[in-house]
PDB file of C-alpha atoms in Angstrom:
ATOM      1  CA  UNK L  33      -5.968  19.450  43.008  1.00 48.00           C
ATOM      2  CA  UNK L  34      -7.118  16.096  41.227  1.00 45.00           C
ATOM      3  CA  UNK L  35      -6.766  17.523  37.597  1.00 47.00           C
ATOM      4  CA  UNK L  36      -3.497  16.764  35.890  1.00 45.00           C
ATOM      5  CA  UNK L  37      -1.572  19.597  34.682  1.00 42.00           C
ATOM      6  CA  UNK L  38      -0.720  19.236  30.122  1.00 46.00           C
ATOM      7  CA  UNK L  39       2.726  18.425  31.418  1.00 45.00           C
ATOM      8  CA  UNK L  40       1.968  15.479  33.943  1.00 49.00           C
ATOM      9  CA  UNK L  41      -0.308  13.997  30.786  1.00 45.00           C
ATOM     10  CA  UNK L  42       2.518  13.867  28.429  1.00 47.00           C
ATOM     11  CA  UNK L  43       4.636  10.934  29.758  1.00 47.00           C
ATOM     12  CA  UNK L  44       1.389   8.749  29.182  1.00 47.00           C
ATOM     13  CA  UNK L  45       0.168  10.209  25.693  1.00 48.00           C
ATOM     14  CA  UNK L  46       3.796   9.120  24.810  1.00 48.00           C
ATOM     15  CA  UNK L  47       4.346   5.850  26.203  1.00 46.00           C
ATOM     16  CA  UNK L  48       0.725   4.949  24.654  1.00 49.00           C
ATOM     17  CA  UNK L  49       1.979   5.247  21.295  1.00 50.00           C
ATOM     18  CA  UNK L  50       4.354   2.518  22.043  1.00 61.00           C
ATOM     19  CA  UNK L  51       1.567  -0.243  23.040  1.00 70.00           C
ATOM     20  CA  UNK L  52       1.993  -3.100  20.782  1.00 75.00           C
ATOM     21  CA  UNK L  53      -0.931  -3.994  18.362  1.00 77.00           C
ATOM     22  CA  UNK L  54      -2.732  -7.236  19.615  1.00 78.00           C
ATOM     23  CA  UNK L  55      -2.929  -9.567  17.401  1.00 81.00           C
ATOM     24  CA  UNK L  56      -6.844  -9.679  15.900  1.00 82.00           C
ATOM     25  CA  UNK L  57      -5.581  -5.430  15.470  1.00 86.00           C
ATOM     26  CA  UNK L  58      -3.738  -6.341  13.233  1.00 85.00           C
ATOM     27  CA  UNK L  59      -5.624  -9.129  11.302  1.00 89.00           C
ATOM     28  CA  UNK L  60      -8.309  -6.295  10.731  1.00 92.00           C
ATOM     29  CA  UNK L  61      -5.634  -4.133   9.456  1.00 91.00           C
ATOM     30  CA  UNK L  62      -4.471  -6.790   7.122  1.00 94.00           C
ATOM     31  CA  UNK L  63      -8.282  -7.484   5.749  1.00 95.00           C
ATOM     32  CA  UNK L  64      -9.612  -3.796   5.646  1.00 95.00           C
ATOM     33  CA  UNK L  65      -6.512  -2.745   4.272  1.00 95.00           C
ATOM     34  CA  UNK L  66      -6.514  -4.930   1.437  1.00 96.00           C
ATOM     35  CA  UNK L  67     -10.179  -4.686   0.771  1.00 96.00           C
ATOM     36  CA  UNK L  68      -9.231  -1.092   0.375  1.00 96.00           C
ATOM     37  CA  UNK L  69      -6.098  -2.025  -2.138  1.00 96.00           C
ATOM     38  CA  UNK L  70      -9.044  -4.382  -4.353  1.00 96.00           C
ATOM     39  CA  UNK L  71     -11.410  -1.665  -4.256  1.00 96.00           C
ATOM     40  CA  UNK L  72      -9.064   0.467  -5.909  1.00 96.00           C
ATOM     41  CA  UNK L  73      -7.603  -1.937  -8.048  1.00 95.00           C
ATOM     42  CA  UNK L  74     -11.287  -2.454  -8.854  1.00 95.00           C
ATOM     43  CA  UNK L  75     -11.616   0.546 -10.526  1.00 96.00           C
ATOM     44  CA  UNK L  76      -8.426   0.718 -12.450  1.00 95.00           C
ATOM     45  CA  UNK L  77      -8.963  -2.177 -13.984  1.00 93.00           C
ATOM     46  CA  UNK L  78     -12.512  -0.979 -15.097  1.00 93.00           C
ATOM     47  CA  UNK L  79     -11.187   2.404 -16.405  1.00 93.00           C
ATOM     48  CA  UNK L  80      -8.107   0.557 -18.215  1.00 91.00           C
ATOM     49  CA  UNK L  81      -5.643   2.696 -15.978  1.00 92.00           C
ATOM     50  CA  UNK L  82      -2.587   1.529 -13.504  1.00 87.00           C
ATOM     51  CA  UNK L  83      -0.199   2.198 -11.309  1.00 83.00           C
ATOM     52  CA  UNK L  84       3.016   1.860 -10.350  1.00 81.00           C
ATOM     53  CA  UNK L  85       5.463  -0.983  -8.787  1.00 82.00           C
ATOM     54  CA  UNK L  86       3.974  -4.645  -8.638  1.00 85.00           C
ATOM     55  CA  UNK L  87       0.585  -3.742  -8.760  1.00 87.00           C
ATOM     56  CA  UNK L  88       1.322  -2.099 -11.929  1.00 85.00           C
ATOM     57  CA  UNK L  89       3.515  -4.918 -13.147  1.00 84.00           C
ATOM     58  CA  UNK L  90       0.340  -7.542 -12.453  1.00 89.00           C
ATOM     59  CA  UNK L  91      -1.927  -5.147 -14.723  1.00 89.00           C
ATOM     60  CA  UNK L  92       0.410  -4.866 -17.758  1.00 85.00           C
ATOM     61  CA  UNK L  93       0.581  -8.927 -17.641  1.00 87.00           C
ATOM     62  CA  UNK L  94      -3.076  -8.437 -17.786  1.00 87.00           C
ATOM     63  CA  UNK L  95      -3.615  -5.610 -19.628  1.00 86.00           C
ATOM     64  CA  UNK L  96      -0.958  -7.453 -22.775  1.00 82.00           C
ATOM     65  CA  UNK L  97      -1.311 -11.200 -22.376  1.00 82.00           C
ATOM     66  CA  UNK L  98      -4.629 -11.785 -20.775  1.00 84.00           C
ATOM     67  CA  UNK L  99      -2.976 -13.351 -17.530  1.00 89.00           C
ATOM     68  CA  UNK L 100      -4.809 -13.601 -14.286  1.00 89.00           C
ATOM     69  CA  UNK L 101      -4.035 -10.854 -12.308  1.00 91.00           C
ATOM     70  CA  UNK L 102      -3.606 -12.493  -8.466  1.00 90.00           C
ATOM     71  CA  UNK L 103      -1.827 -15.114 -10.254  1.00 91.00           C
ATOM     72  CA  UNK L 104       0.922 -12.247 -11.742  1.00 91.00           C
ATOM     73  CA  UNK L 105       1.149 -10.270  -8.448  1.00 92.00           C
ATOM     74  CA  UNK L 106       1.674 -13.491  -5.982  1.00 91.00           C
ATOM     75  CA  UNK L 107       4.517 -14.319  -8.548  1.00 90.00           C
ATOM     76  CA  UNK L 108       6.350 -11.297  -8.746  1.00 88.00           C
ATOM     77  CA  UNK L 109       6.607 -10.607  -5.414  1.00 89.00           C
ATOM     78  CA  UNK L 110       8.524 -13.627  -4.292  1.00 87.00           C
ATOM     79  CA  UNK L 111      11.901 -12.448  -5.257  1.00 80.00           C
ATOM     80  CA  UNK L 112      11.264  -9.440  -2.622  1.00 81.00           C
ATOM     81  CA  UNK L 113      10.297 -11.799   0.371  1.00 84.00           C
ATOM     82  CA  UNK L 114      14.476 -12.295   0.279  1.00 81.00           C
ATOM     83  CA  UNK L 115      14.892  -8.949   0.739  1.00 76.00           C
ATOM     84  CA  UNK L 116      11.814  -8.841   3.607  1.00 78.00           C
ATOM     85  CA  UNK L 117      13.389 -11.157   5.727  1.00 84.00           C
ATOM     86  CA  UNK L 118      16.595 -10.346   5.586  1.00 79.00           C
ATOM     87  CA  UNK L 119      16.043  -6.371   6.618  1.00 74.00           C
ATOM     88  CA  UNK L 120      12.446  -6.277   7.913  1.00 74.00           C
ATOM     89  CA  UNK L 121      12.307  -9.755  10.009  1.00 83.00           C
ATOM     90  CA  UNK L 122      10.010 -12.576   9.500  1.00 87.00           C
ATOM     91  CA  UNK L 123       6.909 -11.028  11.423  1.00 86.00           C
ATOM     92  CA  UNK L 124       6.881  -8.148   8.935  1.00 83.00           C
ATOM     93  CA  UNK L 125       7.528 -10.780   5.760  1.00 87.00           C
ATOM     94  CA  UNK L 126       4.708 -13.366   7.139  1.00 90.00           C
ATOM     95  CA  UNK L 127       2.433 -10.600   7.119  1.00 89.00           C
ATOM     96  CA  UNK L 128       3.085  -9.025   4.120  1.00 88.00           C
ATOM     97  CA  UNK L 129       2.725 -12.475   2.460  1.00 90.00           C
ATOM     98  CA  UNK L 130      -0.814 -12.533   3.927  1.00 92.00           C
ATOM     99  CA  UNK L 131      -1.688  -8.983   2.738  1.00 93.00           C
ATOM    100  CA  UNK L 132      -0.313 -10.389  -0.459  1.00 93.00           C
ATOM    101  CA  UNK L 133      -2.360 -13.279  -0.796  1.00 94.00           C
ATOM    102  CA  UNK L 134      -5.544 -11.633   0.387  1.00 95.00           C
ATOM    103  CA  UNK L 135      -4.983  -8.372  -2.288  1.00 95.00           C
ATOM    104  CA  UNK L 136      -4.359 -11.463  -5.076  1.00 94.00           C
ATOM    105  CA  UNK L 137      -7.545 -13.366  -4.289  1.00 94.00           C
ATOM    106  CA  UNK L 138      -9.981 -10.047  -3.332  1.00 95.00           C
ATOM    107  CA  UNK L 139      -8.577  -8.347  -6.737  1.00 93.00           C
ATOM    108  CA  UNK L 140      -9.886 -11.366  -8.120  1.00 92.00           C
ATOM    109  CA  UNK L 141     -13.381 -11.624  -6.334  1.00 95.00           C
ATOM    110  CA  UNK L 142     -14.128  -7.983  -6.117  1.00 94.00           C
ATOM    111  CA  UNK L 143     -15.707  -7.521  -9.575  1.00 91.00           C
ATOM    112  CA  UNK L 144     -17.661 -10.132  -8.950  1.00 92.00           C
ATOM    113  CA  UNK L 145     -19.432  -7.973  -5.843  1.00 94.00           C
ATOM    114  CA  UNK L 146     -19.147  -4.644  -7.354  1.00 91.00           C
ATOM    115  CA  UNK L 147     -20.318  -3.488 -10.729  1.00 88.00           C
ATOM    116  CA  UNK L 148     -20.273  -0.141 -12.595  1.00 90.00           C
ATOM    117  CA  UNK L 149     -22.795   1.258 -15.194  1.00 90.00           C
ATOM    118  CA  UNK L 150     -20.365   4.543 -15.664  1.00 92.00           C
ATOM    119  CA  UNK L 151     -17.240   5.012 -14.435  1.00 94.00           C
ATOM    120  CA  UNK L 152     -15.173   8.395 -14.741  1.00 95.00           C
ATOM    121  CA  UNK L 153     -11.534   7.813 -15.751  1.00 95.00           C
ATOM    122  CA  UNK L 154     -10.697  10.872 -13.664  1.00 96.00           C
ATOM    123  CA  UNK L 155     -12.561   9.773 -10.934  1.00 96.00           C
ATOM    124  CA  UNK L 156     -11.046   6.144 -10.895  1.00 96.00           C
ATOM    125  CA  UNK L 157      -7.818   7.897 -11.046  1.00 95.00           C
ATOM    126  CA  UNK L 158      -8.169   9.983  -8.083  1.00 96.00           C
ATOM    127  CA  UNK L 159     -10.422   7.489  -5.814  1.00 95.00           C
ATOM    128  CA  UNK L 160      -9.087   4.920  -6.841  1.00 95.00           C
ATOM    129  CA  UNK L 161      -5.228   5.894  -5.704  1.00 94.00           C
ATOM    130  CA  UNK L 162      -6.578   7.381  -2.724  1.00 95.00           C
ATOM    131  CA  UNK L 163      -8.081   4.103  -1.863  1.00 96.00           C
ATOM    132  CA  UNK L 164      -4.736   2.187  -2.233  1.00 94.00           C
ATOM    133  CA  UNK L 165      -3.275   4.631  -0.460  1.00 92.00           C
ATOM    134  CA  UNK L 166      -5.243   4.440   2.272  1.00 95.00           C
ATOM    135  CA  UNK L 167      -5.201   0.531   2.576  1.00 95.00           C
ATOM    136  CA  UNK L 168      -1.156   0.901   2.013  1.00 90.00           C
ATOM    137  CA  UNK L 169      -1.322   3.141   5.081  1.00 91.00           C
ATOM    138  CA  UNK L 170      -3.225   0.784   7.586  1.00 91.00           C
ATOM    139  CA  UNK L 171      -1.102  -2.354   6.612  1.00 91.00           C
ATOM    140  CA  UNK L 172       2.103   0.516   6.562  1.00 85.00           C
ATOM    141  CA  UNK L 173       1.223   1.131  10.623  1.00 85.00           C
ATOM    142  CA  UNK L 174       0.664  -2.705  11.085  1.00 86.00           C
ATOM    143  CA  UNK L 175       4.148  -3.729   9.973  1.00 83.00           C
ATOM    144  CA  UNK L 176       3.042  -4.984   6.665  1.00 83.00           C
ATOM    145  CA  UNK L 177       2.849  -3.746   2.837  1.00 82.00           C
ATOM    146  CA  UNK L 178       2.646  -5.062  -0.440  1.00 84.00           C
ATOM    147  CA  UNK L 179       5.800  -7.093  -1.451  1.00 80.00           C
ATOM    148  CA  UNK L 180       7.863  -5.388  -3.846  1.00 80.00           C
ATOM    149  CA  UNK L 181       8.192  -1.810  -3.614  1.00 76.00           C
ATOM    150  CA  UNK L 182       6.764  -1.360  -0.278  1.00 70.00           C
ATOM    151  CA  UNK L 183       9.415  -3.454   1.242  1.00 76.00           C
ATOM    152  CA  UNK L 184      11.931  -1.599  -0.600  1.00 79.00           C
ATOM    153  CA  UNK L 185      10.203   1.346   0.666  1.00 78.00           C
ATOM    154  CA  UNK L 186       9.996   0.888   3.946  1.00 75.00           C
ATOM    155  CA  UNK L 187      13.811  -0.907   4.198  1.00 78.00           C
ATOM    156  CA  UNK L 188      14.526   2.792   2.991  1.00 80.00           C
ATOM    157  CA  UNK L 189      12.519   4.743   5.336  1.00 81.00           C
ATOM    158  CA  UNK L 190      14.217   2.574   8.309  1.00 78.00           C
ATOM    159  CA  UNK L 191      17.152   2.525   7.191  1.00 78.00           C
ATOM    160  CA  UNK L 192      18.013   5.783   6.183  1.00 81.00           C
ATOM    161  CA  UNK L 193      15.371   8.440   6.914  1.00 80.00           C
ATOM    162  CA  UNK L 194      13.383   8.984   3.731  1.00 81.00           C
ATOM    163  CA  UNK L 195       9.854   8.889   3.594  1.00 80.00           C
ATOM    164  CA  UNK L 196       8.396   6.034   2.118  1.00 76.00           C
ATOM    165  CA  UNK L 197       5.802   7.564   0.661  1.00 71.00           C
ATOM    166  CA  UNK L 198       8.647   9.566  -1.641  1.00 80.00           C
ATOM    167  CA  UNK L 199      10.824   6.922  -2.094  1.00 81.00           C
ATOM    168  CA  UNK L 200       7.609   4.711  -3.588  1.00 72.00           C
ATOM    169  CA  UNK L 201       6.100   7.944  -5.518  1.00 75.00           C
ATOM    170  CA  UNK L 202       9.601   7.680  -7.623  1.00 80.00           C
ATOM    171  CA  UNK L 203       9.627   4.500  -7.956  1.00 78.00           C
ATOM    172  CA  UNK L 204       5.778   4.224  -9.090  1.00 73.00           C
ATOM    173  CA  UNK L 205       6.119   7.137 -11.309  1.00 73.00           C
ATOM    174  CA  UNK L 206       8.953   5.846 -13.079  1.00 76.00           C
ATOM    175  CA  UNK L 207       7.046   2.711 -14.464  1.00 75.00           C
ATOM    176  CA  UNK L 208       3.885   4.158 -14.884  1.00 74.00           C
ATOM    177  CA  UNK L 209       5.927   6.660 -17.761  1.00 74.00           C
ATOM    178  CA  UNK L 210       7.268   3.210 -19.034  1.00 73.00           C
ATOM    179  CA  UNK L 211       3.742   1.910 -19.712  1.00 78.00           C
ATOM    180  CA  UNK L 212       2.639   4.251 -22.939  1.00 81.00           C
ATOM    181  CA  UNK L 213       3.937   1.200 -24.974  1.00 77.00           C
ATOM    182  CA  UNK L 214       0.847  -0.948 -23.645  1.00 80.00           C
ATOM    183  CA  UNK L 215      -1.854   1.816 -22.951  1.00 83.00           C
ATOM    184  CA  UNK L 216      -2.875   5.233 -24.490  1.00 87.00           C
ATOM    185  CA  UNK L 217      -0.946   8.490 -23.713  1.00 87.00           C
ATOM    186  CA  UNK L 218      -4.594   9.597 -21.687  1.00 91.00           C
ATOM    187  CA  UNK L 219      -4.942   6.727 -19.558  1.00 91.00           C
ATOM    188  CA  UNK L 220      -0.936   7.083 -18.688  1.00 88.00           C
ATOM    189  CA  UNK L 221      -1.438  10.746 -17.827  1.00 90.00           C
ATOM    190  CA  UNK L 222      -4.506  10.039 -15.417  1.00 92.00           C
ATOM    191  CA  UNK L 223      -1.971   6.824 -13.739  1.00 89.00           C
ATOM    192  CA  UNK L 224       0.415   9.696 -13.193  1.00 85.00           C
ATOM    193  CA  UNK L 225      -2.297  11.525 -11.478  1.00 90.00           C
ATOM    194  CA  UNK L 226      -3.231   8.032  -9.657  1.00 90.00           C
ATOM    195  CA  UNK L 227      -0.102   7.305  -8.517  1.00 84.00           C
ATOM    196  CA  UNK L 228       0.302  10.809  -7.261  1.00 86.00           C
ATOM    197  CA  UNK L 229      -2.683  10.645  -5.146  1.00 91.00           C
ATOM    198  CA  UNK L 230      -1.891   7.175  -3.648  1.00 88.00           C
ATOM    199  CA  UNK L 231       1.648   8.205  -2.576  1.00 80.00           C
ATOM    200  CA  UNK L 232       0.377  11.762  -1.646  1.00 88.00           C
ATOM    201  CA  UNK L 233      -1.874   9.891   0.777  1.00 90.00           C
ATOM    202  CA  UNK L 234       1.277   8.184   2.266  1.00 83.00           C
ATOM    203  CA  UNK L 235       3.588  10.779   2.237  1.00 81.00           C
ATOM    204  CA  UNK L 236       1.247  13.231   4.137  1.00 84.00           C
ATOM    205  CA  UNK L 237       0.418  10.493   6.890  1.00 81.00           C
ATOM    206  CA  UNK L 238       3.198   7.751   6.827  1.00 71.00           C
ATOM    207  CA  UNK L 239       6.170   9.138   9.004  1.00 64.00           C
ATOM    208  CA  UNK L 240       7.769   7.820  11.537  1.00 60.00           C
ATOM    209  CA  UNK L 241       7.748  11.226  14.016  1.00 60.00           C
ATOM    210  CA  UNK L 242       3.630  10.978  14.108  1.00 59.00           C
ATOM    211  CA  UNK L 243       2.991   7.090  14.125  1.00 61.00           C
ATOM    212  CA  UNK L 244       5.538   5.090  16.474  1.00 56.00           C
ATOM    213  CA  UNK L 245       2.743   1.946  17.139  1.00 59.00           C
ATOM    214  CA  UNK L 246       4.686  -1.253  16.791  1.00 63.00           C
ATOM    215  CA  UNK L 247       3.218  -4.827  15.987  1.00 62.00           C
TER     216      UNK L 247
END
C-alpha cells in the first residue's frame, strides 16, 4: 500500500507544529499585526471610546491632556520591558519593543490614510476590538505582544496555566470601569463591550494546547 494510514500521519502533523518561525515570518507578523492594532485604535479614537491596559492608558493621556498618543504608549511601557526580560527572554522583549514602536508610530499615521464620514459607536466597539484582537493574536503566536499587560499576560499563561486572554480581559475590564471620570457612562459601556470582543478573540484562539509554533 503507498497511502499512509491517520495513525502513521500523526507523528508529522505533530512535530510540524514545532518548526520554528523564520525570521521574515515573523517580521510580517510584527507589521500586519500592528497594522491591525492601529486600525482598531483608529476607530476608537474616532468614536471617543477605549480600552483597556496601556492602550487604554495612552488614550486617557489623550483623551484629558491633549498628549500625543505614540508618545504616551512608548513611555508607559518601559517599566514592563524589566519584567519582559527577566521572565520572557530578550528575543520575546526585542520584539515586543518593535511591535511597540511600530503600533506608536502607525497609531499616529493611520488617520492620516483612513478617514470616516460616519462611524457607528457600536460598530467601532465591536470591529474595532476584534481588530486588536486579532493583531494581539498574530504577534501572541510570534512571541511578541504589546508591553504592559500582554507581558504580564503571557508571564501568567506560562507560568501558571491561565489563559491569557482571561487574565488580560480582567485586567482590561478593570480600567476601562475606572475611566467614567474622563468619558461618558455610553462610551464606557460600549469599551466594556470592546474590550470584551478583543479578549474574546484571544481567549477563543490563544491557548497553548492548539498553537505550540515557537519563534
Amino acid at each position: 500500500m503507498t497511502d499512509q494510514s491517520p495513525v502513521d500521519e500523526r507523528p508529522s502533523a505533530v512535530a510540524a507544529l514545532f518548526v520554528r518561525h523564520p525570521l521574515w515570518e515573523d517580521a510580517l507578523a510584527l507589521l500586519f499585526g500592528t497594522a491591525l492594532v492601529a486600525l482598531g485604535i483608529a476607530f476608537y479614537t474616532h468614536a471617543g471610546l477605549l480600552t483597556g491596559g496601556t492602550v487604554g492608558i495612552a488614550f486617557l493621556a489623550n483623551y484629558q491632556a491633549g498628549w500625543s498618543f505614540g508618545l504616551v504608549f512608548c513611555l508607559v511601557n518601559l517599566p514592563f520591558y524589566l519584567l519582559g526580560i527577566w521572565r520572557m527572554g530578550w528575543g520575546f522583549t526585542l520584539r515586543t519593543g518593535c511591535a511597540v514602536l511600530l503600533v506608536s508610530l502607525l497609531a499616529e499615521a493611520t488617520p492620516h490614510w483612513v478617514a470616516f464620514a460616519h462611524l457607528s459607536a457600536l460598530y467601532a466597539a465591536l470591529f474595532g476590538g476584534a481588530a486588536m484582537g486579532l493583531g494581539l493574536l498574530m504577534l501572541f503566536r510570534h512571541r511578541a505582544s504589546l508591553g504592559g499587560v500582554n507581558i504580564l499576560a503571557l508571564y501568567m499563561q506560562e507560568r501558571f496555566g491561565f489563559r491569557a486572554g482571561a487574565v488580560q480581559m480582567a485586567i482590561d475590564a478593570s480600567i476601562v470601569l475606572a475611566a467614567i471620570f474622563v468619558v461618558s457612562p455610553d462610551k464606557v459601556l460600549l469599551s466594556v463591550l470592546g474590550a470584551v470582543m478583543l479578549n474574546l478573540v484571544l481567549a477563543i484562539n490563544h491557548r497553548a494546547d492548539r498553537y505550540v509554533g515557537v519563534s
